[in-house]
mmCIF file of C-alpha atoms in Angstrom:
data_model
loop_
_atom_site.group_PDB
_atom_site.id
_atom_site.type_symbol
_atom_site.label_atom_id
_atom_site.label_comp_id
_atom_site.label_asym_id
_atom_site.label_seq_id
_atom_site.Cartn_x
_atom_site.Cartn_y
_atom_site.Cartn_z
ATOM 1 C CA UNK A 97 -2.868 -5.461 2.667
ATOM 2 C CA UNK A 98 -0.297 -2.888 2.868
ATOM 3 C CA UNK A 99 -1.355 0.508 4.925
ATOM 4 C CA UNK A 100 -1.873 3.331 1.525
ATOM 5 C CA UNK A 101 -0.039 5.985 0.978
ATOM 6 C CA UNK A 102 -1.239 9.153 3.087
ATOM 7 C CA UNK A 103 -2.287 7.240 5.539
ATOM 8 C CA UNK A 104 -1.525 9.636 8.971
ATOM 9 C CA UNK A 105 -1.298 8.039 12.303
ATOM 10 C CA UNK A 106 -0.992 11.267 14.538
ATOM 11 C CA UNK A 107 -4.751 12.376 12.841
ATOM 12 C CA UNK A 108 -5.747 8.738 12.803
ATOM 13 C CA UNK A 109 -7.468 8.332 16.374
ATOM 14 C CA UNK A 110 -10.714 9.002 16.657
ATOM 15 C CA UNK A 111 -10.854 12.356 18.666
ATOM 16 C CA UNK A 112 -7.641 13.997 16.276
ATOM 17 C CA UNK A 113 -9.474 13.048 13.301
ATOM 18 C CA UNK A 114 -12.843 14.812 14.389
ATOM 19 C CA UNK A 115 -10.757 17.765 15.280
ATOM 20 C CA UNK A 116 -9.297 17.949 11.962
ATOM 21 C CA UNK A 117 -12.641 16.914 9.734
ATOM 22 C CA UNK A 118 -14.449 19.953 11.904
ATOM 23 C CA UNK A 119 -11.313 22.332 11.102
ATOM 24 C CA UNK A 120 -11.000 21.354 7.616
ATOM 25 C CA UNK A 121 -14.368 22.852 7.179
ATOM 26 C CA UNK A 122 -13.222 26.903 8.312
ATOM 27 C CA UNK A 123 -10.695 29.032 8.092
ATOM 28 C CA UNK A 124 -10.784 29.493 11.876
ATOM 29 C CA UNK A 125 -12.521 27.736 14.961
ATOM 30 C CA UNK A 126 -13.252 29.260 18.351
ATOM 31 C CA UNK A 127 -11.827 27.143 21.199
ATOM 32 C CA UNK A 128 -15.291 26.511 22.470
ATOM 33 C CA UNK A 129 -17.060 25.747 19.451
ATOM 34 C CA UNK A 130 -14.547 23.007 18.764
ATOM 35 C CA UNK A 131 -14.776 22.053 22.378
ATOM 36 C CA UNK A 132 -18.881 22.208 22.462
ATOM 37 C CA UNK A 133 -19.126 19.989 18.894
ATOM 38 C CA UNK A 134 -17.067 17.213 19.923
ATOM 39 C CA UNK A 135 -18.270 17.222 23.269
ATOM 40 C CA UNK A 136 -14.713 17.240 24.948
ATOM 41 C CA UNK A 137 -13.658 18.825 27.988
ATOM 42 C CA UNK A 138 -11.005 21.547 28.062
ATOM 43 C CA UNK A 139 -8.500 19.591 29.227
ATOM 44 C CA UNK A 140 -8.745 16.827 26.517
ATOM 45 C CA UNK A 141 -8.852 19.199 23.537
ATOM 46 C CA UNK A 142 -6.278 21.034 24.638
ATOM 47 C CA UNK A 143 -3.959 17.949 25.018
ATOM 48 C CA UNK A 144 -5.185 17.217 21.329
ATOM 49 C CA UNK A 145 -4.524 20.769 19.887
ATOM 50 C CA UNK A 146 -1.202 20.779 21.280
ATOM 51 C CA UNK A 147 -0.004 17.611 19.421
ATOM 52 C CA UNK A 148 -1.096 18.406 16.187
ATOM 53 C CA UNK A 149 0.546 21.949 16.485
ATOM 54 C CA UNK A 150 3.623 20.144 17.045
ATOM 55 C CA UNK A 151 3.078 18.621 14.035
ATOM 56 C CA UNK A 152 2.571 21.884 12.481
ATOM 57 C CA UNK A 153 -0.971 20.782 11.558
ATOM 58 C CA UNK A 154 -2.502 23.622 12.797
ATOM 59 C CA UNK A 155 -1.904 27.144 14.157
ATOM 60 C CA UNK A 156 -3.662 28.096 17.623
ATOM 61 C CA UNK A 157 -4.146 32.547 18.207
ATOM 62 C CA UNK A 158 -4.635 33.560 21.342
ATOM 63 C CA UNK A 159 -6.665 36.867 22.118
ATOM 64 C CA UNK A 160 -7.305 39.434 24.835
ATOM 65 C CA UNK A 161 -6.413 38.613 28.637
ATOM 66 C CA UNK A 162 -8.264 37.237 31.668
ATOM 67 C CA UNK A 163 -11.596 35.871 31.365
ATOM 68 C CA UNK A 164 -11.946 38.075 28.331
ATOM 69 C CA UNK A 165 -9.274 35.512 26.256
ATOM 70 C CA UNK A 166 -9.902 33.687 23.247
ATOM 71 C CA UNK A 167 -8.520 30.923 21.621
ATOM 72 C CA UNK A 168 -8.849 30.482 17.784
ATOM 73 C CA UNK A 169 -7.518 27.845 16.106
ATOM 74 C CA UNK A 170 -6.877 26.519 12.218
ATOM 75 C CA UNK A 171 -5.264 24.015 9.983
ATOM 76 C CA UNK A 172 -1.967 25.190 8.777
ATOM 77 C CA UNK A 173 -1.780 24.019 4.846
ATOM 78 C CA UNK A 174 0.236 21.302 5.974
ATOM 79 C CA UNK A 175 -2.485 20.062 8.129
ATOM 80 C CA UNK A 176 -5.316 20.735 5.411
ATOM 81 C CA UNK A 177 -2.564 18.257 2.800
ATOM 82 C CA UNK A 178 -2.355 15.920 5.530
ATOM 83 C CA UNK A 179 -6.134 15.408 6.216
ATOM 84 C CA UNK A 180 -6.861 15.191 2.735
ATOM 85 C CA UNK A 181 -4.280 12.659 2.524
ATOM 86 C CA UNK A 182 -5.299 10.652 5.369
ATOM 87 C CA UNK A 183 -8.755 10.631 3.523
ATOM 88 C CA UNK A 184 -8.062 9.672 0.629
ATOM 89 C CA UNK A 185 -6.144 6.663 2.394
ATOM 90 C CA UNK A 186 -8.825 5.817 4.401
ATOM 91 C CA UNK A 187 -11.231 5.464 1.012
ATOM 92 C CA UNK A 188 -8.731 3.199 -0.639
ATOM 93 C CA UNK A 189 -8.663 1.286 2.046
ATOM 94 C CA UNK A 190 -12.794 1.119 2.166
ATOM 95 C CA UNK A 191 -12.952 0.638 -1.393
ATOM 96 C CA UNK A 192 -10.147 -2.019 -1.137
ATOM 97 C CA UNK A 193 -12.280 -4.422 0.654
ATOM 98 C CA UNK A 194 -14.883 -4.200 -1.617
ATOM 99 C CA UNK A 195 -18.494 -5.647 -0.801
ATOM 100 C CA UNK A 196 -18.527 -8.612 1.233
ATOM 101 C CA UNK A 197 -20.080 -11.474 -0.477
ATOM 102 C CA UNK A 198 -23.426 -13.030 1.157
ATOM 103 C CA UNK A 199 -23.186 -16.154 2.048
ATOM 104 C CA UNK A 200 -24.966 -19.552 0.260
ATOM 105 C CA UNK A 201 -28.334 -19.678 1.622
ATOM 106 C CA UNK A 202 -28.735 -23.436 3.049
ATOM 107 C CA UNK A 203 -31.874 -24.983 3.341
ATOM 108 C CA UNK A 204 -33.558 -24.923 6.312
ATOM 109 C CA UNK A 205 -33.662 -27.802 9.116
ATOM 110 C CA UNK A 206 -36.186 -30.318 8.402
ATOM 111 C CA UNK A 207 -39.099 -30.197 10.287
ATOM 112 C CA UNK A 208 -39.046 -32.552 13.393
ATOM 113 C CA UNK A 209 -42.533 -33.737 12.854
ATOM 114 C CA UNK A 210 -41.701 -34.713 8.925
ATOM 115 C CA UNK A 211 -39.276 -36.865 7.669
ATOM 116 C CA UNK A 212 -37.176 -36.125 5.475
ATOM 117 C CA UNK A 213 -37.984 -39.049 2.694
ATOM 118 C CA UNK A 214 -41.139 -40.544 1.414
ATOM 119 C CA UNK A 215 -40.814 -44.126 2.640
ATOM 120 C CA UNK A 216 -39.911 -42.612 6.223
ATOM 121 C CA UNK A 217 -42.885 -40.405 6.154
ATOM 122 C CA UNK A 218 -45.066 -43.008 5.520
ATOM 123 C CA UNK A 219 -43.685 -44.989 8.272
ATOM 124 C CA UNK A 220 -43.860 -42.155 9.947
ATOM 125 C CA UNK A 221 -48.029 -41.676 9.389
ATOM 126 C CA UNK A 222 -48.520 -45.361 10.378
ATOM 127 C CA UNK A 223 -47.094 -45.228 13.635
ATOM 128 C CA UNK A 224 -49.269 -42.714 14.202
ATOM 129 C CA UNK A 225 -51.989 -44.127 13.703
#
């Protein structure tokens, strides 16, 4: 099967792709609120944001000074046309593989204690006796 058209690897991994799904959602994002949803540490989102503004997926405002600074952050529309995209890639690949089929119930095992035929049962019940 051949990878769909809009299919994005840079929003493809797991963490970029949250990022994006949660941004898709706003206009703008607070640094921490993205931070405190996905349950990332600075570092890590920040390594995250900064690819996908290199992609010019999203735009990142930074306000005030000190401890009084604030990051914001949103998609640009090229990230927005990406993630849909991506999403709509991902669901024909989904719908691609379609439902898997069950498989044939078997019969189950014979019971040890009964054979499996009528003359061997009844062999069976004599030696028993």
């Amino acid at each position: 099967m051949s990878t769909p058209s809009g299919f994005d690897e840079l929003i493809h991994p797991s963490t970029r792709l949250s990022v994006v799904a949660l941004l898709a959602a706003t206009e703008w994002a607070d640094f921490s609120f993205i931070r405190d949803s996905l349950s990332l540490s600075d570092s890590a989102l920040s390594k995250q944001l900064h690819t996908l503004e290199e992609a010019g997926y999203l735009e990142i405002h930074k306000e005030g000074g000190g401890r009084k600074r604030r990051t914001k952050v949103r998609l640009t529309d090229r990230g927005r046309t990406a993630f849909e995209g991506h999403v709509a890639a991902l669901r024909a690949i989904v719908e691609g593989a379609g439902p898997t089929a069950a498989p044939a119930a078997s019969p189950p095992p014979p019971d040890p204690g009964q054979a499996s035929d009528p003359t061997t049962q009844q062999q069976h019940a004599e030696a028993h006796r």
